[in-house]
Backbone atoms as SQL, in Angstrom:
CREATE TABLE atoms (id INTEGER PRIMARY KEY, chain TEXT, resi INTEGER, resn TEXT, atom TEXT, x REAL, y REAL, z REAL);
INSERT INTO atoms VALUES
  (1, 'A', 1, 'UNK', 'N', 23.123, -0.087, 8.662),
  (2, 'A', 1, 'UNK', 'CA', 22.362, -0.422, 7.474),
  (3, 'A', 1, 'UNK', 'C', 22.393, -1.953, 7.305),
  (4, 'A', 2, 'UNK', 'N', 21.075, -2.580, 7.154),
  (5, 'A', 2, 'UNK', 'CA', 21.135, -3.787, 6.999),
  (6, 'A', 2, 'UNK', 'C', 21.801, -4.277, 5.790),
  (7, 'A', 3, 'UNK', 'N', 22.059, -5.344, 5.677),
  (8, 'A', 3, 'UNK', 'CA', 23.006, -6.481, 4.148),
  (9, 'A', 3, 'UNK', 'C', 21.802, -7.488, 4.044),
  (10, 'A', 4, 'UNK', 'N', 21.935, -7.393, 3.058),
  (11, 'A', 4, 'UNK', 'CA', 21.451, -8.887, 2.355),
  (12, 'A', 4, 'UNK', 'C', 22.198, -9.684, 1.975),
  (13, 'A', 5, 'UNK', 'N', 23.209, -9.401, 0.882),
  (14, 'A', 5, 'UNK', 'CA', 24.359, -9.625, 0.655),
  (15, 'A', 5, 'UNK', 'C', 25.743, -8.783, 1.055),
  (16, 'A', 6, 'UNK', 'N', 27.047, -9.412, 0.404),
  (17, 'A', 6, 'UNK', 'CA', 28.015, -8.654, 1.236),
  (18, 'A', 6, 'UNK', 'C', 27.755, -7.400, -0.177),
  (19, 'A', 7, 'UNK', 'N', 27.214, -7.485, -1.190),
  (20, 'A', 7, 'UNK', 'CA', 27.282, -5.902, -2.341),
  (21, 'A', 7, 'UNK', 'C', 25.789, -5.104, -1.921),
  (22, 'A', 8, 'UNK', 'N', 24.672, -6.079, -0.987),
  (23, 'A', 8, 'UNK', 'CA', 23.206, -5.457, -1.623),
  (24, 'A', 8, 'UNK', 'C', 23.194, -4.371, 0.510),
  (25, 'A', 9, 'UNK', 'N', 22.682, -4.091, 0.514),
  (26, 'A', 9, 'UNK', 'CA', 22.507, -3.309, 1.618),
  (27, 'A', 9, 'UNK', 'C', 21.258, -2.423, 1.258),
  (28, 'A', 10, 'UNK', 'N', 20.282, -1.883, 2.780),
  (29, 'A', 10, 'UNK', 'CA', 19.475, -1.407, 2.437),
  (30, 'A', 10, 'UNK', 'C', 19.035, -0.893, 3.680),
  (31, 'A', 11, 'UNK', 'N', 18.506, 0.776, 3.471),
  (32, 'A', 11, 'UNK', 'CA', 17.994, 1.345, 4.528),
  (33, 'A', 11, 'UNK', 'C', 16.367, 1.566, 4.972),
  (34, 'A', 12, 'UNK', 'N', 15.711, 1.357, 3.505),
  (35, 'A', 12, 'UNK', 'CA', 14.087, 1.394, 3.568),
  (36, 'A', 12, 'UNK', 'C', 13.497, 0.181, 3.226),
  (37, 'A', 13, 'UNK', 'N', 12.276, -0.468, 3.580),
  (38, 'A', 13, 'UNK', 'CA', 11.718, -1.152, 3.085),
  (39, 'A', 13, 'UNK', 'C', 10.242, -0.907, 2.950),
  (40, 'A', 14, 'UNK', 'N', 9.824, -1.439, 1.747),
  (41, 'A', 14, 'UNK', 'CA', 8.447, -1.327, 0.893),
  (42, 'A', 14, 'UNK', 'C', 7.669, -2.129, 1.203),
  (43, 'A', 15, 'UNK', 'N', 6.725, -1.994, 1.330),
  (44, 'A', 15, 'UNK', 'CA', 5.378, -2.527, 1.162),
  (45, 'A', 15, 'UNK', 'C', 4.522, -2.468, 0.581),
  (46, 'A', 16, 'UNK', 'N', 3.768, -3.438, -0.502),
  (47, 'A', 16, 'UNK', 'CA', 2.860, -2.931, -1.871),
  (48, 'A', 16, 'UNK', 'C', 1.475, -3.419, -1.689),
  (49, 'A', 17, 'UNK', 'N', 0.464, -2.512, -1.709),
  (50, 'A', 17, 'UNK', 'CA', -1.109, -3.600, -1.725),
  (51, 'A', 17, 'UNK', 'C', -1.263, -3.421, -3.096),
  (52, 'A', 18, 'UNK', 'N', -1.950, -4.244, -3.948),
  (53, 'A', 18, 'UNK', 'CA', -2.118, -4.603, -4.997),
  (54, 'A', 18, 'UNK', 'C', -3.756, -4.553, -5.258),
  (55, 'A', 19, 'UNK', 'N', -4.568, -3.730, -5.775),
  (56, 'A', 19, 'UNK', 'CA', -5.904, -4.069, -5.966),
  (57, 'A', 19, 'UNK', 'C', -6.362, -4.544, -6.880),
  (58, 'A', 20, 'UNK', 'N', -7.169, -4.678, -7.658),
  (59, 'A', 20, 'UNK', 'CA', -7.905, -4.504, -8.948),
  (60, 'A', 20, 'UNK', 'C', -9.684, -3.955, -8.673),
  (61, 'A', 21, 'UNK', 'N', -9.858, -3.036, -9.850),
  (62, 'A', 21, 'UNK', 'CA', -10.737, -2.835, -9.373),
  (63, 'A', 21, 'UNK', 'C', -11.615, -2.516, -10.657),
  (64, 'A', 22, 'UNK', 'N', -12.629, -2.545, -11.267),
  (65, 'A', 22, 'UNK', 'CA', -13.729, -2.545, -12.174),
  (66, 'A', 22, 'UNK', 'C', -14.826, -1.424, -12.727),
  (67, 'A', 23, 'UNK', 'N', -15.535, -1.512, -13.780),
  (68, 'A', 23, 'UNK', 'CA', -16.087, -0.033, -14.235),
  (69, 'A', 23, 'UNK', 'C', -17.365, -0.321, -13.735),
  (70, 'A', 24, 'UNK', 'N', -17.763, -1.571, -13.042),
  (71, 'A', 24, 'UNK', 'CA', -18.970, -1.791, -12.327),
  (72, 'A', 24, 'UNK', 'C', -19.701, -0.452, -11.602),
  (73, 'A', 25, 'UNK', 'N', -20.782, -0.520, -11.184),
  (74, 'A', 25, 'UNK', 'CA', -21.074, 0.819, -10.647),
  (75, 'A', 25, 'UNK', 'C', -20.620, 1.873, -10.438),
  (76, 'A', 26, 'UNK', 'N', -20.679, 2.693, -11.746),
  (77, 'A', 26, 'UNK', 'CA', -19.798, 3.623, -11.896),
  (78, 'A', 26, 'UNK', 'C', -18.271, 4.139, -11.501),
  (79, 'A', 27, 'UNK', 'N', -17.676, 2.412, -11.130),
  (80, 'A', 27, 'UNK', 'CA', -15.694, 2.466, -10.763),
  (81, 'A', 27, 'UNK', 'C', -16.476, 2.490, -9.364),
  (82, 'A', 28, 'UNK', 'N', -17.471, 2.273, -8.322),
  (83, 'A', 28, 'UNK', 'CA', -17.216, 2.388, -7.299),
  (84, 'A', 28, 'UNK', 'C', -16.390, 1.529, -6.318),
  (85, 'A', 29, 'UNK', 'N', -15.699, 0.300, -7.287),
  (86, 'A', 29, 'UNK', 'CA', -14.333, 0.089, -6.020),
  (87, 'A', 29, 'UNK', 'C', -13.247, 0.936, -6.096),
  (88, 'A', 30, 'UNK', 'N', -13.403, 1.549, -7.035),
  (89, 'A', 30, 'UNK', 'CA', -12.226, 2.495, -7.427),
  (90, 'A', 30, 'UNK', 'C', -12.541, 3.586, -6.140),
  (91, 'A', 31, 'UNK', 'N', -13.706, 4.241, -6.541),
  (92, 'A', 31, 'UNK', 'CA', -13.656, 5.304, -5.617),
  (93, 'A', 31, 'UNK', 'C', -13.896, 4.664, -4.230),
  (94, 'A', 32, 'UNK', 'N', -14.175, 3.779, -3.776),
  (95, 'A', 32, 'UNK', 'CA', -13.686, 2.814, -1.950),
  (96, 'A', 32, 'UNK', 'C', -12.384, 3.173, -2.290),
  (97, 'A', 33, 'UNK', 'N', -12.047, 2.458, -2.632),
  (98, 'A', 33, 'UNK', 'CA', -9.821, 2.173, -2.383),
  (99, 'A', 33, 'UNK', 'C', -9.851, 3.827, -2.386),
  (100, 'A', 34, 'UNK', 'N', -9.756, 4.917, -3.115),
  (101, 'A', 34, 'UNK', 'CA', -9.766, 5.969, -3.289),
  (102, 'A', 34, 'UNK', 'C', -9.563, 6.428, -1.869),
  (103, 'A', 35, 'UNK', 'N', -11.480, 6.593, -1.172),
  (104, 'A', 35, 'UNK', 'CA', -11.838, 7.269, -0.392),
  (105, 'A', 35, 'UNK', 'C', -11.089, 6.489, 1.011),
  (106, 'A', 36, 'UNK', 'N', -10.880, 4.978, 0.933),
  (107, 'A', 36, 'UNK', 'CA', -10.013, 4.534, 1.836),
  (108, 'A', 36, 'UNK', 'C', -8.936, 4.759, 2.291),
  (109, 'A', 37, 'UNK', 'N', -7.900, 5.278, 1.348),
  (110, 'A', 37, 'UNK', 'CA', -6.633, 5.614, 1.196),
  (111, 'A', 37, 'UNK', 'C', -6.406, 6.705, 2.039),
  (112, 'A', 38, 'UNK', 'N', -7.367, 8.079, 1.160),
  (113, 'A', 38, 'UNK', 'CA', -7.657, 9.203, 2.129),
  (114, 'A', 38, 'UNK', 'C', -8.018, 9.274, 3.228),
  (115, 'A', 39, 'UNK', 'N', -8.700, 8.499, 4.209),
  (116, 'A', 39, 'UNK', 'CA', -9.251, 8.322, 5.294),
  (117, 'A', 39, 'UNK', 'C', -7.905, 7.785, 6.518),
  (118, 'A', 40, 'UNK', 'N', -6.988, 7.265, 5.403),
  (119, 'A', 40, 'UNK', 'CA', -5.897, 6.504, 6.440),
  (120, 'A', 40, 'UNK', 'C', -4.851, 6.681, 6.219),
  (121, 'A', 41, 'UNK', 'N', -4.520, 7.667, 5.578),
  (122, 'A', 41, 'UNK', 'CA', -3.422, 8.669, 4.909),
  (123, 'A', 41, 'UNK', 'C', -2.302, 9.032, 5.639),
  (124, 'A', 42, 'UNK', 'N', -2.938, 9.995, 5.965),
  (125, 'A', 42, 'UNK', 'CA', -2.063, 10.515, 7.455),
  (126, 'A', 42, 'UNK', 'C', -1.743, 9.578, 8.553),
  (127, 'A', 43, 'UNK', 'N', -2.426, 8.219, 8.833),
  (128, 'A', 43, 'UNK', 'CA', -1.903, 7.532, 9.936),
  (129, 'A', 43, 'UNK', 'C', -0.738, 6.271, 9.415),
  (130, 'A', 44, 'UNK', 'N', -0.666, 5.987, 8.282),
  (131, 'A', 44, 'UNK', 'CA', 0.086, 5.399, 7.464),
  (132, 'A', 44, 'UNK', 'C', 1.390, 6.141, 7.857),
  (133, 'A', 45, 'UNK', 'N', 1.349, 7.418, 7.241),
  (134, 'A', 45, 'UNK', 'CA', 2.558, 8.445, 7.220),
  (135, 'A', 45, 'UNK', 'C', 3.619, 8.604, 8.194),
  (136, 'A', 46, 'UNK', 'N', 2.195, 8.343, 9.783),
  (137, 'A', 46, 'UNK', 'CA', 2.507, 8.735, 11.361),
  (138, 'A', 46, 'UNK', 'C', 3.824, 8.169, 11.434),
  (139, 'A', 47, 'UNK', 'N', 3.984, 6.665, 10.420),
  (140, 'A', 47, 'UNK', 'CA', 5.410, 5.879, 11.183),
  (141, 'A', 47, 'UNK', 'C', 6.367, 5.771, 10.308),
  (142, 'A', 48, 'UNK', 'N', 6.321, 7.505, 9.447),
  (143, 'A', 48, 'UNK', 'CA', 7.614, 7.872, 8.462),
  (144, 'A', 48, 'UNK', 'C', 7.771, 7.355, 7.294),
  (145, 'A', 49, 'UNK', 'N', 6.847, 6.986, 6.852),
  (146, 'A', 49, 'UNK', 'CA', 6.103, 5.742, 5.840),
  (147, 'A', 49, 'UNK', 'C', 6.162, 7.159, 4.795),
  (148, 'A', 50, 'UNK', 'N', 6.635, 7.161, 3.708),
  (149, 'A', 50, 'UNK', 'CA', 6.071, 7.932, 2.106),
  (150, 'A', 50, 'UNK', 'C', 5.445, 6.831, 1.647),
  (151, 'A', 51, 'UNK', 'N', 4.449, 7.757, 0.545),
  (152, 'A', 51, 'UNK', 'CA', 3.763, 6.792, 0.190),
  (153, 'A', 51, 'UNK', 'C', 3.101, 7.045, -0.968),
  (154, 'A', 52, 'UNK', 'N', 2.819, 6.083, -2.332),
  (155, 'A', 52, 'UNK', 'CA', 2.439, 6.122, -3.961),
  (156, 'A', 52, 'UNK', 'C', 1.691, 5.891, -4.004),
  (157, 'A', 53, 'UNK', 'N', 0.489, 6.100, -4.853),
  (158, 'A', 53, 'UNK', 'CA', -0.420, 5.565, -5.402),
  (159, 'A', 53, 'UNK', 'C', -0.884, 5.477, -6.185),
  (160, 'A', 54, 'UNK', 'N', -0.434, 4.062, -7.116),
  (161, 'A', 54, 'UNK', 'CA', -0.530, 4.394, -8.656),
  (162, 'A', 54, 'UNK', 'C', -2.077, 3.594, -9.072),
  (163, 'A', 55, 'UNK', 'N', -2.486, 4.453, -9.702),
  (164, 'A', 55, 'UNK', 'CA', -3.541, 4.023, -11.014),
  (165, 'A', 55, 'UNK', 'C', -3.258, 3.772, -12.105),
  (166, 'A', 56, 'UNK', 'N', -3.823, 2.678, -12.926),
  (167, 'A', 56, 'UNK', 'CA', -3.960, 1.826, -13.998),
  (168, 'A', 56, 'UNK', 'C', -5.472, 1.851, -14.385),
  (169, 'A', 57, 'UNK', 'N', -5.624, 2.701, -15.642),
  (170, 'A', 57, 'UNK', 'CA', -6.715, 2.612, -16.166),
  (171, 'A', 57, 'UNK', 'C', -7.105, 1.645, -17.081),
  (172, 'A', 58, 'UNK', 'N', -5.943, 1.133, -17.665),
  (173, 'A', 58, 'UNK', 'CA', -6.139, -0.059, -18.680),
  (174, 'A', 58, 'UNK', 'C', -6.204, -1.223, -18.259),
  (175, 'A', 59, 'UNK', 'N', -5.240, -1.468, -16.804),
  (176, 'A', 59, 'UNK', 'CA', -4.809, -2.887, -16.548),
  (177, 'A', 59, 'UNK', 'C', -5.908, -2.789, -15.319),
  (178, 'A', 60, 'UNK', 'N', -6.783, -1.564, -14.639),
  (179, 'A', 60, 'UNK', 'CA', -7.521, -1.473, -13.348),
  (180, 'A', 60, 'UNK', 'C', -6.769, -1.663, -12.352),
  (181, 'A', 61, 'UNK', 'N', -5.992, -1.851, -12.288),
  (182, 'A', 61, 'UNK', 'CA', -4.705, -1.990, -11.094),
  (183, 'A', 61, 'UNK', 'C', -4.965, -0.574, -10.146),
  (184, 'A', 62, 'UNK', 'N', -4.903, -0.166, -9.002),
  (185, 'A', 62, 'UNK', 'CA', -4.746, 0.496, -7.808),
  (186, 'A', 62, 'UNK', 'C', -3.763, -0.326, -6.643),
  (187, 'A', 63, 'UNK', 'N', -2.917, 0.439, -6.951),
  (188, 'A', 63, 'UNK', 'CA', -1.341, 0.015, -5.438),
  (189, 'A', 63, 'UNK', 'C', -1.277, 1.315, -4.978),
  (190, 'A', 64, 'UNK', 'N', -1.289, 0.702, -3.569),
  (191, 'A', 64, 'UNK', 'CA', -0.610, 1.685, -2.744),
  (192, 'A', 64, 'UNK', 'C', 0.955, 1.739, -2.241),
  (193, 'A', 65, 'UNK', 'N', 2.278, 2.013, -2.438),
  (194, 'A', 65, 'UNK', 'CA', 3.262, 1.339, -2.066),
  (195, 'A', 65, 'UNK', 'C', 4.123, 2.386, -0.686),
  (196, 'A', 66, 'UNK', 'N', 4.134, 1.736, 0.232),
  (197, 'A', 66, 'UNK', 'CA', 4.639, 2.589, 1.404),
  (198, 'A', 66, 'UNK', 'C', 6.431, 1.728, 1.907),
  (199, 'A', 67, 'UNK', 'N', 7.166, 2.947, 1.888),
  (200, 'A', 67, 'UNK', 'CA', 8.185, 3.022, 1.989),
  (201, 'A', 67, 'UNK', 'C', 8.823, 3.495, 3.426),
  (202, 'A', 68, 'UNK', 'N', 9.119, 2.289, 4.530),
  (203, 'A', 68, 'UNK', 'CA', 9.100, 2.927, 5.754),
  (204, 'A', 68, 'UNK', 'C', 11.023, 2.610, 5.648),
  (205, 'A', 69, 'UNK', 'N', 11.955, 3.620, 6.756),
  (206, 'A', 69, 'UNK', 'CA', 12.955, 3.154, 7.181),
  (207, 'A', 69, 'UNK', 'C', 12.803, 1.446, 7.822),
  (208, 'A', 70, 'UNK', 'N', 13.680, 1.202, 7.593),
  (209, 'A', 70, 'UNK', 'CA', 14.012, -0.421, 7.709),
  (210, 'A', 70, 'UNK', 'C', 13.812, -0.573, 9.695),
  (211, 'A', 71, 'UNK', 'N', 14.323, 0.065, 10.225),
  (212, 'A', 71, 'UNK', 'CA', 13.931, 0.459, 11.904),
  (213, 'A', 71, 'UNK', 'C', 12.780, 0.296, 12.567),
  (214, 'A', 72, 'UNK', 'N', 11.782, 0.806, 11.231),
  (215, 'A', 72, 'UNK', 'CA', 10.390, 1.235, 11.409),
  (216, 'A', 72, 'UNK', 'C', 9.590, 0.096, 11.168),
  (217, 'A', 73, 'UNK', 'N', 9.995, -0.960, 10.395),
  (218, 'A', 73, 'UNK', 'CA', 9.303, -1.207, 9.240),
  (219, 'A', 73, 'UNK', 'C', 8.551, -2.873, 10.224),
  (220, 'A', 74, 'UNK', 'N', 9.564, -3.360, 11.204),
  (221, 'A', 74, 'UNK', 'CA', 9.007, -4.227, 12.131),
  (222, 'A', 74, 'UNK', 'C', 8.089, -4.222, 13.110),
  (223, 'A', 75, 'UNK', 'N', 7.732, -2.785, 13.711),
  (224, 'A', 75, 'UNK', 'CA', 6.706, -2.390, 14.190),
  (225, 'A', 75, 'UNK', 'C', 5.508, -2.379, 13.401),
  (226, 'A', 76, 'UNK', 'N', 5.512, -2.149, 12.052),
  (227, 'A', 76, 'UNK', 'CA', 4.281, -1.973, 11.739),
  (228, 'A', 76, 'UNK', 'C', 3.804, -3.487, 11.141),
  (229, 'A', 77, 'UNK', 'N', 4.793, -4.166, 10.834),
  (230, 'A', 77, 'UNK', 'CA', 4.482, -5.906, 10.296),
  (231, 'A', 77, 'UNK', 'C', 3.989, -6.706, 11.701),
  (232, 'A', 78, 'UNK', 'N', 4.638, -5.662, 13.075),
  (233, 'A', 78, 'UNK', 'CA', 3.699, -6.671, 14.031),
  (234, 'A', 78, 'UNK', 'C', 2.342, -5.721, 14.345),
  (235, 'A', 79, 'UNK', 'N', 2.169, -4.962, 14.137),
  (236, 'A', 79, 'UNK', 'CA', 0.550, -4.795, 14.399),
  (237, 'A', 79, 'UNK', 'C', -0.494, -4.937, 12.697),
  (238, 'A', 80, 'UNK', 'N', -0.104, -5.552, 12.302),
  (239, 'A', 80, 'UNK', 'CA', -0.598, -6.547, 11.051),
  (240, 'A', 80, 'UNK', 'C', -0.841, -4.845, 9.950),
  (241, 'A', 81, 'UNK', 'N', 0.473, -4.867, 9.641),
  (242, 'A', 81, 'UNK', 'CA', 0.435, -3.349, 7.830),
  (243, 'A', 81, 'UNK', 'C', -0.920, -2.443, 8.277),
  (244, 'A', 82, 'UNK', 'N', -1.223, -2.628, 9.668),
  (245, 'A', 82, 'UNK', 'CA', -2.556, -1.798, 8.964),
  (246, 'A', 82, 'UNK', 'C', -2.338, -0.431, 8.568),
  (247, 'A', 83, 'UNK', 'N', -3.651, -0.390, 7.737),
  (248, 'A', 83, 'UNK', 'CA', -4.667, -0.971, 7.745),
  (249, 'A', 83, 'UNK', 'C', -4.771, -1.832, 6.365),
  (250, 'A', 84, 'UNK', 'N', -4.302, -2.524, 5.985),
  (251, 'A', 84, 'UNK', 'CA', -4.011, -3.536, 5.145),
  (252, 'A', 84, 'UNK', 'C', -4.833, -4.447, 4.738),
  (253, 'A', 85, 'UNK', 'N', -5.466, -5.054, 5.931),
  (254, 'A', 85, 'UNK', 'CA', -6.937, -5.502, 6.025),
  (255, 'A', 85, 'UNK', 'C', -7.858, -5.100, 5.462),
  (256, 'A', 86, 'UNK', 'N', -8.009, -3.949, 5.695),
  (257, 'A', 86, 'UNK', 'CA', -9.187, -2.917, 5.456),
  (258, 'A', 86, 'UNK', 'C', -9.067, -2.955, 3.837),
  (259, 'A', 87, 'UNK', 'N', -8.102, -2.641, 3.433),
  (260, 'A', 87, 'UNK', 'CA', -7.675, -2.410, 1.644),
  (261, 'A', 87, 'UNK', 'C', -8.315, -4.340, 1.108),
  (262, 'A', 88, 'UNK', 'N', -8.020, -4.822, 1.372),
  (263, 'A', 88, 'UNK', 'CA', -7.790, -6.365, 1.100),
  (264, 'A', 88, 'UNK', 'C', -9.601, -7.228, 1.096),
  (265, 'A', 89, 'UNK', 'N', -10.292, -6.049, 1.969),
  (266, 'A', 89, 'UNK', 'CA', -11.751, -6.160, 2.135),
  (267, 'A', 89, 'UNK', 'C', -12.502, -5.571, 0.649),
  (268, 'A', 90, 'UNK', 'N', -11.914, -4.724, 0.430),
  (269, 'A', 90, 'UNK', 'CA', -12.690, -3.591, -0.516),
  (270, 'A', 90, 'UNK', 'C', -12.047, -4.392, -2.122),
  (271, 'A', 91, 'UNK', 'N', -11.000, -4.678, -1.695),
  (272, 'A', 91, 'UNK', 'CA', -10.877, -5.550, -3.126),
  (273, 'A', 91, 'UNK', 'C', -11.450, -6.817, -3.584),
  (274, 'A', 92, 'UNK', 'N', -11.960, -7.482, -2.234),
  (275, 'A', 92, 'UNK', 'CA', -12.373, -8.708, -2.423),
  (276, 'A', 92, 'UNK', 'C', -13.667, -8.139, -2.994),
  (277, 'A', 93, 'UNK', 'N', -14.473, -7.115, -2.980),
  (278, 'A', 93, 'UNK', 'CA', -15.771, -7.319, -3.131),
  (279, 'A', 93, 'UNK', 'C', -16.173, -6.675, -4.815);
């Protein structure tokens, strides 16, 4: 188990995308991030990854937060979080 400190130690690490998203055409960034999520669900998961997804109706906030073993978690930071990108597209617009 990795240390941070000699008290903090830790076996998983997180990863959070952060969206915002608007009542513009009927919430349709809402339903992108939505239908995105679902589409890449299961391959997220593939590398033991759990995973949240909270909605904010007041603040418009959509996060996705994936929780891989700490083992895991360098493989997926070198083939760039994906699909991370993909999320980071749909928010910009």
């Amino acid at each position: 188990m990795p240390d941070i400190t000699s008290n903090v130690s830790f076996e998983n690490v997180a990863r959070e995308w952060r969206c915002k998203w608007s009542e513009d055409n009927e919430k349709a960034s809402l339903t992108a991030l939505q239908e995105l999520l679902s589409a890449n669900l299961a391959a997220i998961k593939e590398s033991g990854a759990t995973v949240q997804r909270v909605v904010c109706g007041s603040c418009m906030d959509f996060k996705v937060i994936m929780t891989l073993p700490a083992e895991s978690f360098g493989a997926w930071e070198e083939a760039g979080f994906a699909p991370e990108a993909e999320f980071l597209k749909v928010r910009a617009t």
